PDB file of C-alpha atoms in Angstrom:
ATOM      1  CA  MET A  15     -45.294  20.033 127.498  1.00  0.00           C
ATOM      2  CA  LYS A  16     -47.425  21.949 124.811  1.00  0.00           C
ATOM      3  CA  ARG A  17     -50.021  19.922 122.818  1.00  0.00           C
ATOM      4  CA  SER A  18     -48.089  20.470 119.539  1.00  0.00           C
ATOM      5  CA  ASP A  19     -44.972  19.269 121.000  1.00  0.00           C
ATOM      6  CA  ALA A  20     -46.699  16.166 122.046  1.00  0.00           C
ATOM      7  CA  ILE A  21     -48.076  15.503 118.560  1.00  0.00           C
ATOM      8  CA  LYS A  22     -44.616  16.200 116.870  1.00  0.00           C
ATOM      9  CA  ARG A  23     -42.965  13.759 119.463  1.00  0.00           C
ATOM     10  CA  GLY A  24     -45.729  11.212 118.566  1.00  0.00           C
ATOM     11  CA  LYS A  25     -45.299  11.515 114.860  1.00  0.00           C
ATOM     12  CA  GLU A  26     -41.458  10.992 115.458  1.00  0.00           C
ATOM     13  CA  THR A  27     -42.079   7.638 117.125  1.00  0.00           C
ATOM     14  CA  VAL A  28     -44.743   6.367 114.716  1.00  0.00           C
ATOM     15  CA  MET A  29     -43.574   7.453 111.478  1.00  0.00           C
ATOM     16  CA  PRO A  30     -40.282   5.746 111.566  1.00  0.00           C
ATOM     17  CA  ALA A  31     -41.787   2.451 112.601  1.00  0.00           C
ATOM     18  CA  LEU A  32     -44.671   2.721 110.000  1.00  0.00           C
ATOM     19  CA  LYS A  33     -41.961   3.465 107.057  1.00  0.00           C
ATOM     20  CA  ARG A  34     -40.003   0.477 108.329  1.00  0.00           C
ATOM     21  CA  ALA A  35     -43.235  -1.712 108.116  1.00  0.00           C
ATOM     22  CA  LEU A  36     -44.158  -0.460 104.850  1.00  0.00           C
ATOM     23  CA  SER A  37     -40.655  -1.018 103.508  1.00  0.00           C
ATOM     24  CA  ILE A  38     -40.711  -4.572 104.654  1.00  0.00           C
ATOM     25  CA  CYS A  39     -44.136  -5.314 103.217  1.00  0.00           C
ATOM     26  CA  GLY A  40     -42.958  -3.779  99.892  1.00  0.00           C
ATOM     27  CA  LEU A  41     -39.637  -5.964  99.838  1.00  0.00           C
ATOM     28  CA  MET A  42     -41.667  -9.122 100.551  1.00  0.00           C
ATOM     29  CA  LEU A  43     -43.971  -8.417  97.571  1.00  0.00           C
ATOM     30  CA  MET A  44     -40.990  -7.877  95.375  1.00  0.00           C
ATOM     31  CA  LEU A  45     -39.429 -11.158  96.445  1.00  0.00           C
ATOM     32  CA  ALA A  46     -42.706 -13.160  95.988  1.00  0.00           C
ATOM     33  CA  GLY A  47     -42.865 -12.056  92.417  1.00  0.00           C
ATOM     34  CA  CYS A  48     -39.192 -12.982  91.683  1.00  0.00           C
ATOM     35  CA  GLY A  49     -39.794 -16.843  92.567  1.00  0.00           C
ATOM     36  CA  THR A  50     -37.699 -19.066  90.280  1.00  0.00           C
ATOM     37  CA  GLY A  51     -39.492 -20.959  87.543  1.00  0.00           C
ATOM     38  CA  ASN A  52     -42.578 -18.729  87.403  1.00  0.00           C
ATOM     39  CA  SER A  53     -42.778 -18.105  83.901  1.00  0.00           C
ATOM     40  CA  SER A  54     -46.053 -17.221  82.291  1.00  0.00           C
ATOM     41  CA  ALA A  55     -45.920 -19.945  80.023  1.00  0.00           C
ATOM     42  CA  GLN A  56     -45.275 -22.660  82.738  1.00  0.00           C
ATOM     43  CA  SER A  57     -48.094 -20.946  84.842  1.00  0.00           C
ATOM     44  CA  SER A  58     -50.530 -21.061  82.143  1.00  0.00           C
ATOM     45  CA  ALA A  59     -49.772 -24.794  81.445  1.00  0.00           C
ATOM     46  CA  GLN A  60     -50.098 -25.500  85.087  1.00  0.00           C
ATOM     47  CA  ALA A  61     -53.469 -23.743  85.440  1.00  0.00           C
ATOM     48  CA  GLU A  62     -54.756 -25.503  82.294  1.00  0.00           C
ATOM     49  CA  GLU A  63     -53.866 -28.923  83.931  1.00  0.00           C
ATOM     50  CA  ARG A  64     -55.922 -27.799  86.927  1.00  0.00           C
ATOM     51  CA  ASP A  65     -58.789 -26.308  84.891  1.00  0.00           C
ATOM     52  CA  THR A  66     -61.653 -28.724  85.385  1.00  0.00           C
ATOM     53  CA  ILE A  67     -65.456 -28.994  84.651  1.00  0.00           C
ATOM     54  CA  GLY A  68     -67.655 -30.651  87.156  1.00  0.00           C
ATOM     55  CA  LEU A  69     -70.111 -32.936  85.190  1.00  0.00           C
ATOM     56  CA  SER A  70     -73.119 -34.498  86.835  1.00  0.00           C
ATOM     57  CA  LEU A  71     -73.426 -38.366  85.896  1.00  0.00           C
ATOM     58  CA  TYR A  72     -76.487 -39.217  83.815  1.00  0.00           C
ATOM     59  CA  GLY A  73     -77.268 -42.856  83.037  1.00  0.00           C
ATOM     60  CA  LEU A  74     -78.720 -43.816  79.610  1.00  0.00           C
ATOM     61  CA  ASN A  75     -79.927 -47.453  79.392  1.00  0.00           C
ATOM     62  CA  TYR A  76     -80.342 -48.660  75.702  1.00  0.00           C
ATOM     63  CA  THR A  77     -80.838 -52.340  76.810  1.00  0.00           C
ATOM     64  CA  ASP A  78     -83.630 -54.618  77.894  1.00  0.00           C
ATOM     65  CA  VAL A  79     -82.090 -55.228  81.322  1.00  0.00           C
ATOM     66  CA  PRO A  80     -82.075 -52.775  84.413  1.00  0.00           C
ATOM     67  CA  ILE A  81     -78.725 -51.375  85.400  1.00  0.00           C
ATOM     68  CA  GLY A  82     -78.853 -51.791  89.053  1.00  0.00           C
ATOM     69  CA  ILE A  83     -75.817 -49.727  90.041  1.00  0.00           C
ATOM     70  CA  PHE A  84     -73.148 -47.759  88.067  1.00  0.00           C
ATOM     71  CA  TYR A  85     -69.918 -45.863  89.145  1.00  0.00           C
ATOM     72  CA  VAL A  86     -67.715 -43.720  87.076  1.00  0.00           C
ATOM     73  CA  ASN A  87     -64.133 -43.404  88.707  1.00  0.00           C
ATOM     74  CA  GLY A  88     -65.387 -44.770  91.884  1.00  0.00           C
ATOM     75  CA  VAL A  89     -68.248 -42.208  92.146  1.00  0.00           C
ATOM     76  CA  TRP A  90     -71.919 -43.638  92.561  1.00  0.00           C
ATOM     77  CA  GLY A  91     -73.930 -42.751  89.488  1.00  0.00           C
ATOM     78  CA  GLY A  92     -77.400 -44.152  90.399  1.00  0.00           C
ATOM     79  CA  ASN A  93     -79.291 -46.754  88.445  1.00  0.00           C
ATOM     80  CA  SER A  94     -81.408 -46.898  85.212  1.00  0.00           C
ATOM     81  CA  THR A  95     -84.449 -48.948  84.277  1.00  0.00           C
ATOM     82  CA  PRO A  96     -84.491 -50.455  80.654  1.00  0.00           C
ATOM     83  CA  TYR A  97     -84.724 -47.825  77.896  1.00  0.00           C
ATOM     84  CA  ALA A  98     -84.562 -44.961  80.371  1.00  0.00           C
ATOM     85  CA  ALA A  99     -82.618 -41.852  80.723  1.00  0.00           C
ATOM     86  CA  GLY A 100     -81.741 -40.858  84.340  1.00  0.00           C
ATOM     87  CA  LEU A 101     -84.728 -38.816  85.788  1.00  0.00           C
ATOM     88  CA  SER A 102     -82.249 -37.311  88.030  1.00  0.00           C
ATOM     89  CA  THR A 103     -78.439 -37.169  88.366  1.00  0.00           C
ATOM     90  CA  ALA A 104     -76.420 -38.788  90.907  1.00  0.00           C
ATOM     91  CA  GLY A 105     -72.790 -37.866  91.789  1.00  0.00           C
ATOM     92  CA  SER A 106     -70.516 -35.887  89.721  1.00  0.00           C
ATOM     93  CA  ILE A 107     -67.102 -36.082  88.435  1.00  0.00           C
ATOM     94  CA  GLY A 108     -64.361 -33.505  86.962  1.00  0.00           C
ATOM     95  CA  LEU A 109     -62.988 -33.658  83.570  1.00  0.00           C
ATOM     96  CA  PRO A 110     -60.182 -31.357  82.099  1.00  0.00           C
ATOM     97  CA  ALA A 111     -62.058 -28.279  80.913  1.00  0.00           C
ATOM     98  CA  LYS A 112     -60.180 -28.371  77.663  1.00  0.00           C
ATOM     99  CA  TRP A 113     -60.449 -31.816  75.734  1.00  0.00           C
ATOM    100  CA  HIS A 114     -57.301 -33.735  74.819  1.00  0.00           C
ATOM    101  CA  PRO A 115     -56.744 -36.927  73.454  1.00  0.00           C
ATOM    102  CA  GLY A 116     -56.282 -39.905  75.945  1.00  0.00           C
ATOM    103  CA  ILE A 117     -58.905 -38.850  78.647  1.00  0.00           C
ATOM    104  CA  LYS A 118     -60.588 -42.123  80.054  1.00  0.00           C
ATOM    105  CA  VAL A 119     -62.854 -42.949  82.690  1.00  0.00           C
ATOM    106  CA  LYS A 120     -63.406 -46.208  84.606  1.00  0.00           C
ATOM    107  CA  VAL A 121     -66.921 -47.284  84.389  1.00  0.00           C
ATOM    108  CA  GLN A 122     -68.072 -50.207  86.644  1.00  0.00           C
ATOM    109  CA  TRP A 123     -71.850 -51.437  86.524  1.00  0.00           C
ATOM    110  CA  ARG A 124     -74.013 -54.270  87.425  1.00  0.00           C
ATOM    111  CA  ASP A 125     -77.037 -55.105  85.433  1.00  0.00           C
ATOM    112  CA  ASP A 126     -79.853 -57.514  86.708  1.00  0.00           C
ATOM    113  CA  LEU A 127     -78.585 -60.431  84.909  1.00  0.00           C
ATOM    114  CA  LEU A 128     -74.956 -60.367  86.381  1.00  0.00           C
ATOM    115  CA  TYR A 129     -76.760 -59.659  89.864  1.00  0.00           C
ATOM    116  CA  ASP A 130     -78.512 -62.831  89.279  1.00  0.00           C
ATOM    117  CA  GLN A 131     -75.114 -64.608  88.776  1.00  0.00           C
ATOM    118  CA  ASP A 132     -73.247 -62.858  91.528  1.00  0.00           C
ATOM    119  CA  LYS A 133     -74.466 -60.288  93.646  1.00  0.00           C
ATOM    120  CA  ASP A 134     -70.992 -58.647  94.279  1.00  0.00           C
ATOM    121  CA  ALA A 135     -69.902 -58.616  90.687  1.00  0.00           C
ATOM    122  CA  LEU A 136     -69.273 -55.653  88.478  1.00  0.00           C
ATOM    123  CA  THR A 137     -68.607 -55.319  84.718  1.00  0.00           C
ATOM    124  CA  THR A 138     -65.511 -52.986  84.427  1.00  0.00           C
ATOM    125  CA  ALA A 139     -64.609 -50.989  81.507  1.00  0.00           C
ATOM    126  CA  GLU A 140     -62.159 -48.210  80.753  1.00  0.00           C
ATOM    127  CA  VAL A 141     -63.749 -45.940  78.442  1.00  0.00           C
ATOM    128  CA  GLU A 142     -62.071 -43.065  76.230  1.00  0.00           C
ATOM    129  CA  VAL A 143     -63.970 -39.851  76.465  1.00  0.00           C
ATOM    130  CA  PRO A 144     -64.714 -38.460  72.847  1.00  0.00           C
ATOM    131  CA  ARG A 145     -63.791 -34.754  71.996  1.00  0.00           C
ATOM    132  CA  TYR A 146     -65.786 -32.218  73.504  1.00  0.00           C
ATOM    133  CA  GLY A 147     -66.104 -28.506  73.222  1.00  0.00           C
ATOM    134  CA  LYS A 148     -66.459 -25.626  76.020  1.00  0.00           C
ATOM    135  CA  ILE A 149     -68.779 -27.037  78.366  1.00  0.00           C
ATOM    136  CA  TYR A 150     -69.913 -24.567  81.255  1.00  0.00           C
ATOM    137  CA  SER A 151     -72.504 -26.923  82.921  1.00  0.00           C
ATOM    138  CA  GLY A 152     -73.425 -30.269  81.864  1.00  0.00           C
ATOM    139  CA  TYR A 153     -73.359 -34.034  81.972  1.00  0.00           C
ATOM    140  CA  LEU A 154     -71.079 -36.999  81.750  1.00  0.00           C
ATOM    141  CA  LEU A 155     -73.696 -39.107  79.612  1.00  0.00           C
ATOM    142  CA  VAL A 156     -72.915 -42.780  80.255  1.00  0.00           C
ATOM    143  CA  ALA A 157     -74.617 -45.043  77.792  1.00  0.00           C
ATOM    144  CA  PHE A 158     -75.073 -48.736  78.392  1.00  0.00           C
ATOM    145  CA  LEU A 159     -75.534 -50.563  75.245  1.00  0.00           C
ATOM    146  CA  PRO A 160     -76.142 -54.055  74.347  1.00  0.00           C
ATOM    147  CA  GLY A 161     -73.541 -56.547  74.769  1.00  0.00           C
ATOM    148  CA  ARG A 162     -72.337 -54.997  78.008  1.00  0.00           C
ATOM    149  CA  LYS A 163     -70.932 -52.199  76.098  1.00  0.00           C
ATOM    150  CA  VAL A 164     -70.643 -48.627  77.512  1.00  0.00           C
ATOM    151  CA  LYS A 165     -69.694 -45.395  75.874  1.00  0.00           C
ATOM    152  CA  VAL A 166     -69.408 -41.928  77.647  1.00  0.00           C
ATOM    153  CA  TYR A 167     -69.944 -38.399  76.404  1.00  0.00           C
ATOM    154  CA  ALA A 168     -69.073 -34.994  78.058  1.00  0.00           C
ATOM    155  CA  SER A 169     -71.961 -32.496  77.006  1.00  0.00           C
ATOM    156  CA  GLY A 170     -73.833 -29.456  77.983  1.00  0.00           C
ATOM    157  CA  VAL A 171     -77.204 -31.207  76.637  1.00  0.00           C
ATOM    158  CA  GLY A 172     -78.912 -34.325  77.368  1.00  0.00           C
ATOM    159  CA  PRO A 173     -79.924 -37.142  74.977  1.00  0.00           C
ATOM    160  CA  GLY A 174     -82.435 -36.061  72.223  1.00  0.00           C
ATOM    161  CA  HIS A 175     -81.451 -32.555  71.915  1.00  0.00           C
ATOM    162  CA  LYS A 176     -80.261 -31.436  68.589  1.00  0.00           C
ATOM    163  CA  ASP A 177     -76.685 -30.836  69.734  1.00  0.00           C
ATOM    164  CA  ALA A 178     -76.301 -34.101  71.738  1.00  0.00           C
ATOM    165  CA  PRO A 179     -73.359 -36.035  71.017  1.00  0.00           C
ATOM    166  CA  ASP A 180     -73.278 -38.735  68.414  1.00  0.00           C
ATOM    167  CA  GLY A 181     -76.858 -37.840  67.836  1.00  0.00           C
ATOM    168  CA  LEU A 182     -77.787 -39.690  71.123  1.00  0.00           C
ATOM    169  CA  GLU A 183     -81.452 -40.262  71.266  1.00  0.00           C
ATOM    170  CA  ASN A 184     -83.629 -40.524  74.523  1.00  0.00           C
ATOM    171  CA  PRO A 185     -83.472 -44.286  75.359  1.00  0.00           C
ATOM    172  CA  GLY A 186     -87.490 -44.291  75.612  1.00  0.00           C
ATOM    173  CA  GLU A 187     -87.831 -42.652  72.030  1.00  0.00           C
ATOM    174  CA  TYR A 188     -85.021 -45.042  70.808  1.00  0.00           C
ATOM    175  CA  CYS A 189     -87.274 -48.054  71.952  1.00  0.00           C
ATOM    176  CA  LEU A 190     -90.190 -46.933  70.091  1.00  0.00           C
ATOM    177  CA  LYS A 191     -88.309 -47.033  66.900  1.00  0.00           C
ATOM    178  CA  GLN A 192     -86.964 -50.430  67.393  1.00  0.00           C
ATOM    179  CA  PRO A 193     -89.385 -53.370  66.092  1.00  0.00           C
ATOM    180  CA  GLY A 194     -91.040 -55.233  68.665  1.00  0.00           C
ATOM    181  CA  CYS A 195     -89.433 -52.979  71.527  1.00  0.00           C
ATOM    182  CA  ASP A 196     -92.706 -51.264  72.591  1.00  0.00           C
ATOM    183  CA  GLU A 197     -94.672 -54.640  72.742  1.00  0.00           C
ATOM    184  CA  TRP A 198     -91.826 -56.212  74.745  1.00  0.00           C
ATOM    185  CA  TYR A 199     -91.684 -53.370  77.249  1.00  0.00           C
ATOM    186  CA  ASP A 200     -95.021 -53.582  78.131  1.00  0.00           C
ATOM    187  CA  SER A 201     -95.155 -57.372  78.206  1.00  0.00           C
ATOM    188  CA  GLY A 202     -93.170 -58.169  81.339  1.00  0.00           C
ATOM    189  CA  LYS A 203     -91.361 -60.887  79.410  1.00  0.00           C
ATOM    190  CA  PRO A 204     -87.496 -61.698  79.984  1.00  0.00           C
ATOM    191  CA  PRO A 205     -84.993 -59.570  78.018  1.00  0.00           C
ATOM    192  CA  ARG A 206     -84.954 -60.396  74.127  1.00  0.00           C
ATOM    193  CA  GLU A 207     -81.826 -62.035  72.766  1.00  0.00           C
ATOM    194  CA  GLY A 208     -79.467 -59.333  71.490  1.00  0.00           C
ATOM    195  CA  HIS A 209     -80.841 -56.793  73.452  1.00  0.00           C
ATOM    196  CA  TYR A 210     -78.960 -56.862  76.710  1.00  0.00           C
TER     197      TYR A 210
END
């Protein structure tokens, strides 16, 4: 058998098998594109629901009482001393990348006064997340306020920044503006009435 005959014979057996394999792959690709219910409107709506932004939890304490521990949607967020902003972030959660009404998070925390009453107790609040714009990287600011109240804000900037939501100040700077706060802070006295 001549070499040219062997090459022709090899092509005769390989080419039909290759054509068959390519035809099957092409048919499978066409069928995959014809799936039911895959309209572009449905797909983009589903994609929007799945699009989330990861936000670092950042505790802000605007009270006289240390926050010993806090959680957002079950994720540990750390702790916060009186009139302090988290010196670091602990934990993170996801929120929809595009804000819509009704987004809520569950915040649980224990301040030192509650700890003195019951070491296992947690204060719990379901908190609505106010409107936020496009965030590429940022925080879920968890602001602890007097009266065991809490607010949350999704933001690309921290407190004290000119674009901070609701004009949030750094808790330490907030304390300096409140009559008697600075003196109380350095005194070691118990929490002041109305400041926890």
